[in-house]
XYZ file of C-alpha atoms in Angstrom:
53
model
C 106.468 78.839 95.117
C 108.928 78.074 97.863
C 108.711 78.969 101.520
C 111.737 78.509 103.678
C 112.866 79.120 107.228
C 116.239 78.501 108.845
C 119.608 77.346 107.614
C 120.583 76.743 104.019
C 118.990 79.927 102.774
C 121.770 80.718 100.305
C 121.387 77.273 98.712
C 117.655 77.833 98.412
C 118.179 81.230 96.773
C 120.444 79.624 94.170
C 117.932 76.832 93.550
C 115.038 79.290 93.235
C 116.994 81.411 90.770
C 117.835 78.331 88.692
C 114.212 77.121 88.693
C 112.802 80.665 88.316
C 110.645 80.123 91.415
C 109.653 82.808 93.897
C 110.696 82.573 97.540
C 108.376 83.655 100.321
C 109.879 84.639 103.646
C 106.774 84.243 105.819
C 103.707 82.006 105.749
C 101.587 85.139 105.319
C 103.435 86.107 102.119
C 103.040 82.579 100.772
C 99.329 82.473 101.610
C 98.765 85.858 99.967
C 100.562 84.784 96.783
C 98.685 81.482 96.614
C 95.393 83.307 97.100
C 96.270 85.655 94.232
C 97.064 82.698 91.972
C 93.778 80.967 92.830
C 91.771 84.137 92.216
C 93.574 84.731 88.914
C 92.801 81.170 87.779
C 89.112 81.596 88.681
C 89.011 84.904 86.789
C 90.605 83.379 83.691
C 88.212 80.411 83.799
C 85.181 82.732 84.000
C 86.566 84.851 81.171
C 87.134 81.772 78.982
C 83.631 80.484 79.727
C 82.020 83.819 78.851
C 83.854 83.922 75.513
C 82.637 80.409 74.640
C 79.008 81.329 75.334
């Protein structure tokens, strides 16, 4: 995930499109997305552990 403020935004948009990476416009958006990813990883780990047992 990329978070960016200021100049050079068009270059960043091109880079993000090329790398297939999301862009977050505020720190709050970035924090929310990171929190979702962490929670998803925890969920998948618990699910994998319950299948093994």
